[in-house]
Amino acid sequence: RRISQHVQHAGRVLVLGASGGTGYVATQLAKARNLHVTAVCSSRNAAFVKGLGADVVLAYDQMDVVETLLAGDKFDMVFDSVTSVDAADTNYEERLNGVVDGTYVHFGGPVVDWARVHILRYFGHDLFPKGRRLFWIRFPGSGGVLAKLAELCDSPDETVELKVTVSKTFPLSTKGLQVSGEL
């Protein structure tokens, strides 16, 4: 099912981790579909995310983002590329209960979500909470999945192009891999 089917026309989308590799693409795709985008990132990256087209940018290091979001309007969709099983990451999904009035798209996720998706796939039983799904993309041998991702790039304005930003490059070597992991 296409992600765009989950969002009403002129809907409201929240992108958590909007300046990261997944979030900055999600921000642009949402704007290409003429959606209202509220983006969460650090203050250091706020201008970058605003330049991607976000309507509202919330800097998590300058305000209590959860409090601000809970006090505002609900969203038709949330793209969460921050919440993970790592205790160091903010668990927005638990803290933003009631903010989403539609679909919560979580990139990554705890082991229980992977179990739920396999139960759905192999047995047809949907154990996800209402409005929640787990999407994933594998790259090795996954041309069909990448073609589906390309479909998500369709927009009412065929001239829309995704901005690609490369902040740093590393040599394809053991040393390059070690240095990239230190970021």
Coordinates of N, CA and C in Angstrom, one line a residue:
R1 N 0.8 -1.2 0.0 CA 0.0 0.0 0.0 C 0.9 1.2 0.0
R2 N 0.5 2.2 -0.8 CA 1.3 3.5 -0.9 C 1.1 4.3 0.4
I3 N 2.2 4.9 0.9 CA 2.1 5.7 2.0 C 1.2 6.9 1.8
S4 N 1.2 7.4 0.6 CA 0.3 8.6 0.3 C -1.2 8.2 0.5
Q5 N -1.6 7.0 0.5 CA -2.9 6.6 0.7 C -3.3 6.8 2.2
H6 N -2.3 6.9 3.0 CA -2.6 7.1 4.5 C -2.8 8.5 4.9
V7 N -2.5 9.4 4.0 CA -2.5 10.8 4.3 C -3.6 11.5 3.5
Q8 N -4.4 12.3 4.2 CA -5.5 13.0 3.5 C -4.9 14.2 2.7
H9 N -5.5 14.6 1.6 CA -5.0 15.7 0.8 C -5.0 16.9 1.7
A10 N -3.9 17.7 1.6 CA -3.7 18.9 2.4 C -3.6 18.5 3.9
G11 N -3.1 17.2 4.2 CA -3.0 16.8 5.6 C -1.8 17.3 6.3
R12 N -1.7 17.0 7.5 CA -0.6 17.5 8.4 C 0.3 16.3 8.7
V13 N 1.6 16.5 8.5 CA 2.6 15.5 8.7 C 3.7 16.0 9.7
L14 N 4.0 15.1 10.6 CA 5.1 15.4 11.5 C 6.3 14.5 11.2
V15 N 7.5 15.1 11.0 CA 8.7 14.4 10.7 C 9.6 14.5 11.8
L16 N 9.9 13.4 12.5 CA 10.9 13.4 13.6 C 12.2 13.0 13.1
G17 N 13.2 13.8 13.4 CA 14.6 13.5 12.8 C 14.6 14.0 11.4
A18 N 14.1 15.2 11.2 CA 14.0 15.8 9.8 C 15.3 16.1 9.1
S19 N 16.4 16.2 9.8 CA 17.6 16.5 9.2 C 18.5 15.3 8.9
G20 N 18.0 14.1 9.3 CA 18.7 12.9 9.1 C 18.5 12.3 7.7
G21 N 19.1 11.3 7.3 CA 19.0 10.7 6.0 C 17.6 10.3 5.6
T22 N 16.8 9.8 6.5 CA 15.5 9.4 6.2 C 14.5 10.6 6.3
G23 N 14.7 11.4 7.4 CA 13.9 12.5 7.6 C 13.9 13.6 6.6
Y24 N 15.1 13.9 6.1 CA 15.1 15.0 5.1 C 14.5 14.6 3.8
V25 N 14.5 13.3 3.4 CA 13.7 12.8 2.3 C 12.2 12.8 2.5
A26 N 11.8 12.3 3.7 CA 10.4 12.3 4.1 C 9.8 13.8 4.1
T27 N 10.6 14.7 4.5 CA 10.2 16.1 4.5 C 9.9 16.6 3.1
Q28 N 10.8 16.3 2.2 CA 10.7 16.7 0.8 C 9.5 16.0 0.1
L29 N 9.4 14.7 0.3 CA 8.3 14.0 -0.3 C 6.9 14.5 0.2
A30 N 6.8 14.8 1.5 CA 5.6 15.3 2.0 C 5.2 16.7 1.4
K31 N 6.2 17.5 1.2 CA 6.0 18.8 0.6 C 5.7 18.7 -0.9
A32 N 6.3 17.7 -1.5 CA 6.0 17.5 -2.9 C 4.5 17.1 -3.1
R33 N 3.9 16.5 -2.1 CA 2.5 16.1 -2.1 C 1.6 17.2 -1.5
N34 N 2.2 18.4 -1.4 CA 1.4 19.6 -0.9 C 0.8 19.4 0.5
L35 N 1.6 18.7 1.4 CA 1.2 18.5 2.8 C 1.8 19.5 3.7
H36 N 1.2 19.8 4.8 CA 1.7 20.7 5.8 C 2.7 19.9 6.6
V37 N 4.0 20.3 6.7 CA 5.0 19.6 7.4 C 5.5 20.3 8.6
T38 N 5.4 19.6 9.7 CA 6.1 20.1 11.0 C 7.3 19.2 11.1
A39 N 8.5 19.8 11.3 CA 9.7 19.0 11.3 C 10.4 19.2 12.6
V40 N 11.0 18.2 13.2 CA 11.8 18.2 14.4 C 13.2 17.9 14.1
C41 N 14.1 18.8 14.6 CA 15.6 18.6 14.4 C 16.3 19.4 15.4
S42 N 17.6 19.5 15.4 CA 18.4 20.3 16.3 C 18.4 21.8 15.7
S43 N 18.7 22.7 16.6 CA 18.7 24.1 16.1 C 19.8 24.3 15.1
R44 N 20.9 23.5 15.2 CA 22.0 23.6 14.2 C 21.5 23.3 12.8
N45 N 20.5 22.4 12.7 CA 20.0 22.0 11.4 C 18.7 22.7 11.0
A46 N 18.2 23.6 11.8 CA 16.9 24.2 11.5 C 16.8 24.9 10.2
A47 N 17.8 25.7 9.8 CA 17.8 26.4 8.5 C 17.8 25.4 7.4
F48 N 18.6 24.4 7.5 CA 18.6 23.3 6.4 C 17.3 22.7 6.2
V49 N 16.6 22.3 7.3 CA 15.3 21.7 7.2 C 14.2 22.7 6.7
K50 N 14.3 23.9 7.1 CA 13.4 25.0 6.6 C 13.6 25.1 5.1
G51 N 14.8 25.0 4.6 CA 15.2 25.1 3.2 C 14.6 23.9 2.4
L52 N 14.3 22.8 3.1 CA 13.7 21.6 2.4 C 12.3 21.8 2.2
G53 N 11.7 22.8 2.8 CA 10.3 23.1 2.6 C 9.4 23.0 3.9
A54 N 10.0 22.6 5.0 CA 9.1 22.4 6.2 C 8.4 23.7 6.5
D55 N 7.1 23.6 6.9 CA 6.3 24.7 7.2 C 6.7 25.2 8.6
V56 N 6.9 24.3 9.5 CA 7.2 24.6 10.9 C 8.4 23.7 11.3
V57 N 9.4 24.4 11.9 CA 10.6 23.6 12.4 C 10.7 23.8 13.9
L58 N 10.7 22.7 14.6 CA 10.9 22.7 16.1 C 12.3 22.1 16.4
A59 N 13.0 22.9 17.2 CA 14.4 22.5 17.6 C 14.3 21.9 19.0
Y60 N 14.6 20.6 19.0 CA 14.5 19.8 20.2 C 15.4 20.3 21.3
D61 N 16.5 21.0 20.9 CA 17.5 21.4 21.9 C 17.2 22.8 22.4
Q62 N 16.1 23.4 22.0 CA 15.7 24.7 22.4 C 14.4 24.8 23.1
M63 N 13.6 23.7 23.1 CA 12.3 23.7 23.6 C 11.9 22.3 24.0
D64 N 10.8 22.1 24.8 CA 10.3 20.8 25.0 C 9.3 20.5 23.9
V65 N 9.9 19.8 22.9 CA 9.1 19.5 21.7 C 7.9 18.7 22.0
V66 N 7.9 17.7 22.9 CA 6.8 16.9 23.2 C 5.7 17.8 23.7
E67 N 6.0 18.7 24.7 CA 5.0 19.6 25.3 C 4.4 20.5 24.2
T68 N 5.2 21.0 23.3 CA 4.7 21.8 22.2 C 3.8 21.1 21.3
L69 N 4.1 19.9 20.9 CA 3.3 19.1 20.0 C 2.0 18.6 20.7
L70 N 2.1 18.3 21.9 CA 0.8 17.8 22.6 C -0.2 19.0 22.8
A71 N 0.3 20.2 22.8 CA -0.5 21.4 22.9 C -1.1 21.8 21.6
G72 N -0.6 21.3 20.5 CA -1.1 21.7 19.1 C -2.1 20.8 18.5
D73 N -2.3 21.0 17.2 CA -3.2 20.2 16.4 C -2.6 18.8 16.2
K74 N -3.5 17.9 15.9 CA -3.1 16.5 15.6 C -2.6 16.4 14.2
F75 N -1.8 15.3 13.9 CA -1.2 15.0 12.6 C -1.9 13.8 12.0
D76 N -2.0 13.9 10.7 CA -2.5 12.8 9.9 C -1.5 11.6 9.8
M77 N -0.2 12.0 9.9 CA 0.8 11.0 9.8 C 2.1 11.5 10.5
V78 N 2.8 10.5 11.1 CA 4.0 10.8 11.8 C 5.1 9.9 11.1
F79 N 6.2 10.5 10.6 CA 7.4 9.8 10.2 C 8.4 9.9 11.3
D80 N 8.7 8.8 12.0 CA 9.6 8.8 13.1 C 10.8 8.0 12.7
S81 N 11.9 8.7 12.5 CA 13.2 8.1 12.3 C 14.2 8.2 13.4
V82 N 13.6 8.6 14.6 CA 14.4 8.8 15.8 C 14.3 7.7 16.8
T83 N 13.0 7.3 17.2 CA 12.8 6.3 18.2 C 13.4 5.0 17.8
S84 N 14.1 4.4 18.7 CA 14.8 3.1 18.5 C 14.8 2.4 19.8
V85 N 15.4 1.2 19.8 CA 15.6 0.4 21.0 C 16.7 0.9 21.8
D86 N 17.5 1.8 21.3 CA 18.7 2.4 22.0 C 18.1 3.4 23.1
A87 N 18.5 3.2 24.3 CA 18.0 4.0 25.4 C 18.5 5.4 25.3
A88 N 19.5 5.7 24.5 CA 20.0 7.1 24.3 C 19.1 7.9 23.4
D89 N 18.3 7.2 22.6 CA 17.4 7.9 21.7 C 16.1 8.3 22.4
T90 N 15.5 9.4 22.1 CA 14.2 9.8 22.6 C 13.1 8.9 22.0
N91 N 12.3 8.4 22.9 CA 11.2 7.5 22.4 C 10.0 8.4 22.2
Y92 N 9.9 9.0 21.1 CA 8.7 9.9 20.8 C 7.4 9.1 20.7
E93 N 7.4 7.9 20.2 CA 6.2 7.2 20.0 C 5.4 7.1 21.3
E94 N 6.0 6.7 22.4 CA 5.4 6.6 23.6 C 4.9 7.9 24.2
R95 N 5.8 8.9 24.0 CA 5.5 10.2 24.6 C 4.5 11.1 23.8
L96 N 4.3 10.7 22.5 CA 3.4 11.5 21.7 C 2.0 10.9 21.5
N97 N 1.6 10.0 22.5 CA 0.3 9.4 22.4 C -0.8 10.4 22.3
G98 N -1.6 10.4 21.3 CA -2.7 11.3 21.1 C -2.4 12.4 20.1
V99 N -1.1 12.5 19.6 CA -0.7 13.6 18.7 C -1.1 13.2 17.3
V100 N -1.1 11.9 17.0 CA -1.4 11.4 15.6 C -2.8 10.9 15.5
D101 N -3.5 11.4 14.5 CA -4.9 11.0 14.3 C -4.9 10.2 13.0
G102 N -3.9 9.5 12.7 CA -3.8 8.7 11.5 C -2.7 7.6 11.6
T103 N -1.7 7.6 10.8 CA -0.7 6.6 10.7 C 0.6 7.0 11.3
Y104 N 1.2 6.1 12.1 CA 2.5 6.4 12.7 C 3.5 5.5 11.9
V105 N 4.4 6.1 11.1 CA 5.4 5.3 10.3 C 6.7 5.4 11.1
H106 N 7.1 4.3 11.5 CA 8.3 4.2 12.4 C 9.4 3.5 11.6
F107 N 10.5 4.2 11.4 CA 11.7 3.6 10.7 C 12.6 3.0 11.7
G108 N 12.7 1.7 11.7 CA 13.4 1.0 12.8 C 12.4 0.2 13.6
G109 N 12.6 0.3 14.9 CA 11.5 -0.2 15.7 C 12.0 -1.4 16.6
P110 N 11.3 -1.6 17.7 CA 11.6 -2.7 18.6 C 11.3 -4.1 18.0
V111 N 11.9 -5.1 18.6 CA 11.8 -6.5 18.1 C 10.3 -6.9 18.0
V112 N 9.5 -6.4 18.9 CA 8.1 -6.8 18.9 C 7.4 -6.4 17.6
D113 N 7.8 -5.2 17.1 CA 7.2 -4.8 15.8 C 7.6 -5.7 14.6
W114 N 8.8 -6.2 14.6 CA 9.3 -7.1 13.6 C 8.5 -8.4 13.7
A115 N 8.2 -8.9 14.9 CA 7.4 -10.1 15.1 C 6.0 -9.8 14.6
R116 N 5.4 -8.6 14.9 CA 4.1 -8.3 14.4 C 4.0 -8.3 12.9
V117 N 5.0 -7.8 12.2 CA 4.9 -7.7 10.8 C 5.0 -9.1 10.2
H118 N 5.8 -10.0 10.8 CA 5.9 -11.4 10.2 C 4.6 -12.1 10.5
I119 N 4.0 -11.9 11.6 CA 2.7 -12.6 11.9 C 1.7 -12.1 10.9
L120 N 1.7 -10.8 10.6 CA 0.7 -10.2 9.6 C 1.0 -10.8 8.2
R121 N 2.3 -10.9 7.8 CA 2.7 -11.3 6.5 C 2.4 -12.8 6.3
Y122 N 2.7 -13.7 7.3 CA 2.6 -15.1 7.1 C 1.3 -15.7 7.6
F123 N 0.6 -15.0 8.5 CA -0.6 -15.6 9.1 C -1.9 -14.7 8.9
G124 N -1.6 -13.5 8.4 CA -2.8 -12.6 8.1 C -3.4 -12.0 9.3
H125 N -2.8 -12.1 10.5 CA -3.3 -11.5 11.7 C -2.6 -10.2 12.0
D126 N -3.4 -9.1 12.1 CA -2.9 -7.8 12.3 C -2.8 -7.5 13.8
L127 N -1.6 -7.5 14.4 CA -1.5 -7.3 15.8 C -1.0 -5.9 16.1
F128 N -0.9 -5.0 15.1 CA -0.4 -3.6 15.3 C -1.6 -2.8 15.9
P129 N -1.2 -1.9 16.8 CA -2.2 -0.9 17.2 C -2.8 -0.2 16.1
K130 N -4.1 0.2 16.2 CA -4.8 0.9 15.1 C -4.0 2.1 14.5
G131 N -3.9 2.1 13.2 CA -3.2 3.2 12.5 C -1.7 3.0 12.5
R132 N -1.1 1.9 12.9 CA 0.3 1.7 12.9 C 0.8 0.6 12.0
R133 N 1.9 0.9 11.3 CA 2.5 -0.1 10.4 C 4.0 0.0 10.5
L134 N 4.6 -1.0 10.1 CA 6.1 -1.1 10.0 C 6.5 -1.3 8.6
F135 N 7.3 -0.3 8.1 CA 7.8 -0.4 6.7 C 9.3 -0.6 6.7
W136 N 9.8 -1.4 5.8 CA 11.3 -1.5 5.7 C 11.7 -1.7 4.3
I137 N 13.0 -1.3 4.1 CA 13.5 -1.4 2.7 C 14.9 -2.2 2.9
R138 N 15.0 -3.2 2.1 CA 16.3 -4.0 2.0 C 16.9 -3.6 0.7
F139 N 18.2 -3.4 0.7 CA 18.9 -3.0 -0.5 C 19.4 -4.1 -1.3
P140 N 20.1 -5.2 -0.8 CA 20.6 -6.2 -1.6 C 19.5 -6.9 -2.4
G141 N 19.6 -6.9 -3.7 CA 18.6 -7.6 -4.5 C 17.2 -7.1 -4.4
S142 N 17.0 -5.8 -4.1 CA 15.7 -5.3 -3.8 C 15.3 -4.2 -4.8
G143 N 15.5 -4.5 -6.1 CA 15.1 -3.5 -7.1 C 13.6 -3.2 -7.1
G144 N 12.8 -4.2 -6.8 CA 11.4 -4.0 -6.8 C 11.0 -3.0 -5.7
V145 N 11.6 -3.2 -4.5 CA 11.3 -2.3 -3.4 C 11.8 -0.9 -3.7
L146 N 12.9 -0.7 -4.3 CA 13.4 0.6 -4.7 C 12.5 1.2 -5.8
A147 N 11.9 0.4 -6.6 CA 10.9 0.9 -7.6 C 9.7 1.5 -6.9
K148 N 9.3 0.8 -5.8 CA 8.1 1.3 -5.1 C 8.5 2.6 -4.4
L149 N 9.7 2.7 -3.9 CA 10.2 4.0 -3.3 C 10.1 5.1 -4.3
A150 N 10.5 4.8 -5.5 CA 10.5 5.8 -6.6 C 9.0 6.2 -6.9
E151 N 8.1 5.3 -6.7 CA 6.7 5.7 -6.9 C 6.2 6.7 -5.9
L152 N 6.8 6.6 -4.7 CA 6.5 7.6 -3.6 C 6.9 9.0 -4.0
C153 N 7.9 9.1 -4.9 CA 8.4 10.4 -5.3 C 7.4 11.1 -6.3
D154 N 6.4 10.4 -6.8 CA 5.5 11.1 -7.7 C 4.8 12.2 -7.0
S155 N 4.6 13.3 -7.6 CA 4.0 14.5 -7.0 C 3.1 15.2 -8.0
P156 N 2.2 16.0 -7.6 CA 1.3 16.7 -8.5 C 2.2 17.6 -9.5
D157 N 3.3 18.0 -9.0 CA 4.2 18.9 -9.8 C 5.4 18.0 -10.3
E158 N 5.4 17.6 -11.5 CA 6.4 16.7 -12.0 C 7.8 17.4 -12.0
T159 N 7.9 18.7 -11.8 CA 9.2 19.3 -11.8 C 9.9 19.2 -10.4
V160 N 9.2 18.6 -9.4 CA 9.8 18.5 -8.1 C 11.0 17.6 -8.1
E161 N 12.1 18.1 -7.6 CA 13.3 17.2 -7.5 C 13.7 17.1 -6.0
L162 N 14.1 16.0 -5.6 CA 14.7 15.8 -4.3 C 16.0 16.4 -4.2
K163 N 16.3 17.2 -3.1 CA 17.6 17.8 -2.8 C 18.4 16.7 -2.1
V164 N 19.6 16.4 -2.7 CA 20.4 15.4 -2.0 C 21.6 16.1 -1.4
T165 N 21.9 15.9 -0.2 CA 23.0 16.6 0.5 C 24.0 15.5 1.0
V166 N 25.2 15.7 0.6 CA 26.3 14.9 1.1 C 27.2 15.8 2.0
S167 N 27.2 15.5 3.3 CA 27.9 16.3 4.2 C 29.4 16.0 4.3
K168 N 29.7 14.7 4.1 CA 31.0 14.3 4.2 C 31.2 13.0 3.4
T169 N 32.4 12.8 2.9 CA 32.7 11.6 2.1 C 33.9 10.9 2.8
F170 N 34.0 9.6 2.7 CA 35.0 8.8 3.3 C 35.6 7.8 2.3
P171 N 36.9 7.5 2.4 CA 37.5 6.5 1.5 C 36.8 5.1 1.7
L172 N 36.7 4.3 0.7 CA 36.2 3.0 0.8 C 37.3 2.1 1.2
S173 N 37.6 2.1 2.5 CA 38.6 1.3 3.1 C 38.3 1.0 4.6
T174 N 39.1 0.2 5.2 CA 38.9 -0.1 6.6 C 38.9 1.2 7.5
K175 N 39.9 2.1 7.2 CA 40.1 3.3 7.9 C 38.9 4.2 7.7
G176 N 38.4 4.3 6.4 CA 37.2 5.1 6.1 C 36.0 4.7 6.9
L177 N 35.8 3.4 7.0 CA 34.7 2.8 7.7 C 34.8 3.1 9.2
Q178 N 36.0 3.1 9.8 CA 36.2 3.4 11.2 C 35.9 4.9 11.5
V179 N 36.4 5.7 10.6 CA 36.2 7.2 10.8 C 34.7 7.5 10.7
S180 N 34.0 6.9 9.7 CA 32.6 7.2 9.5 C 31.8 6.8 10.7
G181 N 32.2 5.7 11.4 CA 31.5 5.2 12.6 C 31.7 6.1 13.8
E182 N 32.7 7.0 13.7 CA 32.9 7.8 14.9 C 32.1 9.1 14.9
L183 N 31.3 9.4 13.8 CA 30.5 10.6 13.7 C 29.4 10.6 14.7

